[in-house]
Amino acid sequence: VPFILEDHVMDNHKMITYSFPLVFNGIVYGVMGTEVSISYLCEDILLQRIVKIKEFLPEAWAVRGEDGKVTVKSSRQAYAFKCGRESFMKECRMTAQFIHSDHFPVVYDYFTLNGTDYMVTEYVVGTSVEEIFEKRGHVPYSIDELMEIMEPLLEGIQELHDHRIIHCNIAPSNIVKATDGRVMLTNMGAAKYQDSATSMMSATLLQPDFAAPEQISKEDGENNEGPWTDIYQIGTVMYYLLIGHK
């Protein structure tokens, strides 16, 4: 399926100009990057819809060569990169369970290419709560404003916990208010099943200002995270929005 990024989408999201061949017989013109992944806003020409393609490319462990292939920086990063790819696949599988939910982006596809992995999801038009809060100058929310976010957010968290999934990375930057009115929880990269081992990506993605004590003070091999971890993080988000600072 060919994908091509529309100029107006790039402008709306302050995308930086970027061009490299992604094997869809199309061209990607814009990109948003984080420390562990790159996201491309694209048009699925066949189905005529805008989608987001998320590429696993952790800058600490891997690099893209001139041929477009992703390789580890050194043999010392090989194991971490392998585990990271497994976590990325797990993120996709977890998110895909909630195809009928209003609280998570819909996963359309997953594929391997260029030595790494890609996840194709619904493109959610909206703004993160972090961005909204910054634009209003960190003026504290009223209780009514807070509950407009918290009620649907808690519904989403309940859905996760009903499936024995813990998000582990609830923060204003991962809560999106969509233009269609939905409040969505994004970035499941640190998520895990209850009682399972902590993802290697968890420490990389962790936001200390909103982390639970058991996430910060854990020792090697400890697994003290549970539903209470998400509840604690929700509390830190509420405090931040009500008080105006972290």
XYZ file of C-alpha atoms in Angstrom:
246
model
C 0.000 0.000 0.000
C 1.533 3.368 -0.964
C 1.546 6.144 1.621
C 2.225 9.804 1.066
C 2.176 12.666 3.556
C -0.070 15.610 2.780
C 1.517 19.074 3.048
C -1.371 20.471 5.116
C -0.902 17.739 7.722
C 2.792 18.567 7.942
C 2.025 22.270 8.433
C -0.613 21.642 11.085
C 1.820 19.680 13.215
C 4.965 21.760 12.677
C 6.615 18.782 11.001
C 10.212 19.144 9.923
C 10.947 18.443 6.267
C 12.355 14.972 5.890
C 12.534 12.609 2.973
C 13.633 9.003 2.657
C 12.113 6.112 0.704
C 9.725 3.962 2.707
C 8.759 0.933 0.671
C 5.176 1.917 -0.187
C 5.954 3.328 -3.636
C 5.403 6.697 -2.024
C 7.326 9.444 -0.285
C 7.270 10.612 3.310
C 7.716 14.363 3.611
C 7.452 14.912 7.350
C 8.365 13.275 10.606
C 8.016 13.634 14.374
C 10.662 11.922 16.481
C 11.153 10.844 20.076
C 14.036 9.080 21.791
C 12.673 5.638 20.904
C 10.582 6.015 17.766
C 9.742 8.093 14.713
C 6.150 8.765 13.670
C 5.092 9.555 10.125
C 1.754 11.124 9.261
C 0.720 9.572 5.970
C -2.154 9.101 3.574
C -3.257 5.567 2.779
C -3.972 6.176 -0.894
C -5.834 2.900 -1.401
C -8.241 3.391 1.514
C -8.107 7.203 1.330
C -7.477 7.863 4.989
C -4.796 9.588 7.015
C -2.825 7.224 9.255
C 0.177 7.377 11.560
C 3.102 5.035 11.002
C 5.274 4.551 14.073
C 8.775 3.229 13.456
C 10.879 1.639 16.204
C 14.194 3.504 16.121
C 15.735 4.078 19.577
C 18.499 6.629 19.097
C 20.533 5.236 22.016
C 20.835 1.795 20.434
C 20.381 2.035 16.672
C 21.048 4.169 13.635
C 19.774 4.330 10.055
C 22.348 3.785 7.338
C 22.492 5.456 3.940
C 20.652 2.453 2.474
C 17.731 3.051 4.866
C 18.498 -0.037 6.946
C 18.388 0.217 10.735
C 21.301 -1.392 12.562
C 22.566 -1.389 16.129
C 25.355 1.038 16.942
C 27.515 -1.724 18.398
C 27.231 -5.349 19.478
C 26.734 -4.135 23.046
C 23.353 -2.672 22.068
C 22.174 -5.763 20.149
C 20.364 -7.402 23.060
C 18.673 -4.178 24.162
C 17.533 -3.515 20.588
C 16.147 -7.051 20.278
C 14.223 -6.714 23.557
C 13.018 -3.280 22.488
C 11.579 -4.696 19.260
C 9.782 -7.368 21.278
C 8.325 -4.650 23.528
C 7.249 -2.686 20.459
C 5.386 -5.720 19.129
C 3.774 -6.179 22.541
C 2.668 -2.535 22.524
C 0.999 -3.116 19.164
C -0.752 -6.298 20.311
C -1.981 -4.694 23.513
C -3.340 -1.621 21.756
C -4.977 -3.747 19.053
C -7.224 -5.381 21.671
C -9.163 -2.131 22.071
C -10.333 -1.681 18.487
C -13.870 -0.860 19.647
C -12.812 1.513 22.426
C -13.073 5.295 22.273
C -10.073 5.648 24.568
C -7.203 4.248 22.471
C -6.049 4.731 18.863
C -7.096 1.918 16.507
C -4.266 -0.301 15.237
C -4.571 -1.042 11.504
C -1.411 -2.978 10.710
C 2.087 -4.037 11.760
C 5.036 -4.906 9.566
C 8.791 -5.450 9.575
C 11.005 -3.557 7.163
C 14.548 -2.156 6.965
C 15.706 -4.139 9.982
C 13.086 -2.737 12.342
C 9.319 -2.695 12.968
C 6.426 -0.416 12.105
C 2.934 0.025 13.528
C 0.149 1.632 11.486
C -2.562 3.275 13.577
C -5.463 5.652 13.407
C -4.328 9.259 13.121
C -5.941 11.058 16.044
C -6.448 14.755 15.353
C -6.026 16.449 18.684
C -3.723 17.996 21.268
C -2.066 16.506 24.317
C -3.160 17.723 27.727
C 0.439 18.820 28.316
C 0.350 21.112 25.281
C -3.066 22.499 26.229
C -1.890 23.208 29.772
C 1.250 24.958 28.543
C -0.750 27.137 26.137
C -2.986 28.339 28.971
C 0.088 29.312 30.996
C -0.347 26.495 33.539
C -3.452 28.172 34.947
C -4.943 25.496 37.233
C -8.005 23.605 36.040
C -11.337 23.936 37.740
C -12.910 20.741 39.085
C -15.323 20.671 36.129
C -12.488 21.075 33.621
C -10.501 18.357 35.346
C -13.401 15.894 35.327
C -13.925 16.394 31.595
C -10.547 14.729 31.217
C -10.541 12.367 34.173
C -13.894 10.641 33.656
C -13.112 9.249 30.183
C -9.486 8.652 31.193
C -10.573 6.505 34.128
C -12.916 4.587 31.827
C -9.943 3.821 29.592
C -7.793 2.748 32.526
C -10.589 0.477 33.713
C -10.641 -1.163 30.280
C -6.906 -1.823 30.551
C -7.175 -3.248 34.046
C -10.084 -5.468 33.012
C -7.626 -7.025 30.536
C -4.929 -7.236 33.266
C -2.869 -4.579 31.485
C -1.042 -1.822 33.373
C -0.207 1.309 31.376
C 2.742 2.400 33.577
C 3.242 5.732 31.782
C 0.230 7.935 32.456
C 1.265 11.565 32.026
C -0.237 14.729 30.463
C 1.853 14.232 27.320
C 0.220 10.816 26.790
C -3.356 12.032 27.229
C -4.846 13.492 24.049
C -8.018 15.552 23.659
C -9.223 14.754 20.154
C -11.111 17.298 18.073
C -14.056 14.872 17.911
C -14.436 15.076 21.696
C -12.700 11.863 22.700
C -10.103 11.789 25.471
C -7.517 9.186 24.509
C -4.627 7.482 26.244
C -1.629 6.982 23.967
C 1.892 5.537 24.097
C 1.578 1.988 25.420
C 5.315 1.429 25.093
C 5.824 0.868 28.826
C 2.611 -1.138 29.304
C 2.765 -4.679 30.675
C 0.493 -7.472 31.749
C -0.044 -7.690 35.467
C 2.518 -9.986 37.146
C 4.730 -9.997 34.030
C 8.280 -8.690 33.993
C 8.811 -4.965 33.509
C 9.517 -3.983 29.912
C 13.073 -2.941 29.070
C 11.522 0.151 27.466
C 9.882 1.166 30.732
C 12.954 2.933 32.139
C 13.549 4.701 28.823
C 9.976 6.009 28.615
C 9.461 6.757 32.308
C 8.581 10.351 33.161
C 9.934 10.855 36.703
C 7.574 13.725 37.553
C 4.597 11.383 37.190
C 6.156 8.046 38.148
C 5.006 5.939 41.091
C 7.487 5.256 43.927
C 7.801 1.576 43.001
C 8.932 2.576 39.502
C 11.715 4.849 40.734
C 13.088 2.908 43.688
C 12.886 -0.629 42.302
C 15.914 -2.871 42.449
C 16.988 -5.297 39.733
C 14.466 -8.103 39.385
C 11.786 -6.379 41.442
C 8.269 -6.333 40.014
C 6.100 -4.237 42.308
C 4.032 -2.531 39.617
C 0.312 -3.158 39.513
C -3.000 -1.361 38.952
C -2.040 0.853 41.888
C 0.831 2.188 39.768
C -1.621 3.623 37.247
C -3.818 5.009 40.035
C -0.832 6.794 41.579
C 0.098 8.291 38.224
C -3.456 9.501 37.698
C -3.180 11.230 41.075
C 0.006 13.006 40.016
C -1.680 14.200 36.817
C -4.663 15.510 38.794
C -2.350 17.333 41.226
C -0.438 18.911 38.328
C -3.587 20.157 36.596
C -5.215 21.409 39.804
C -2.135 23.085 41.292
C -0.389 24.261 38.150
C 3.057 22.771 38.710
C 4.663 19.346 39.103
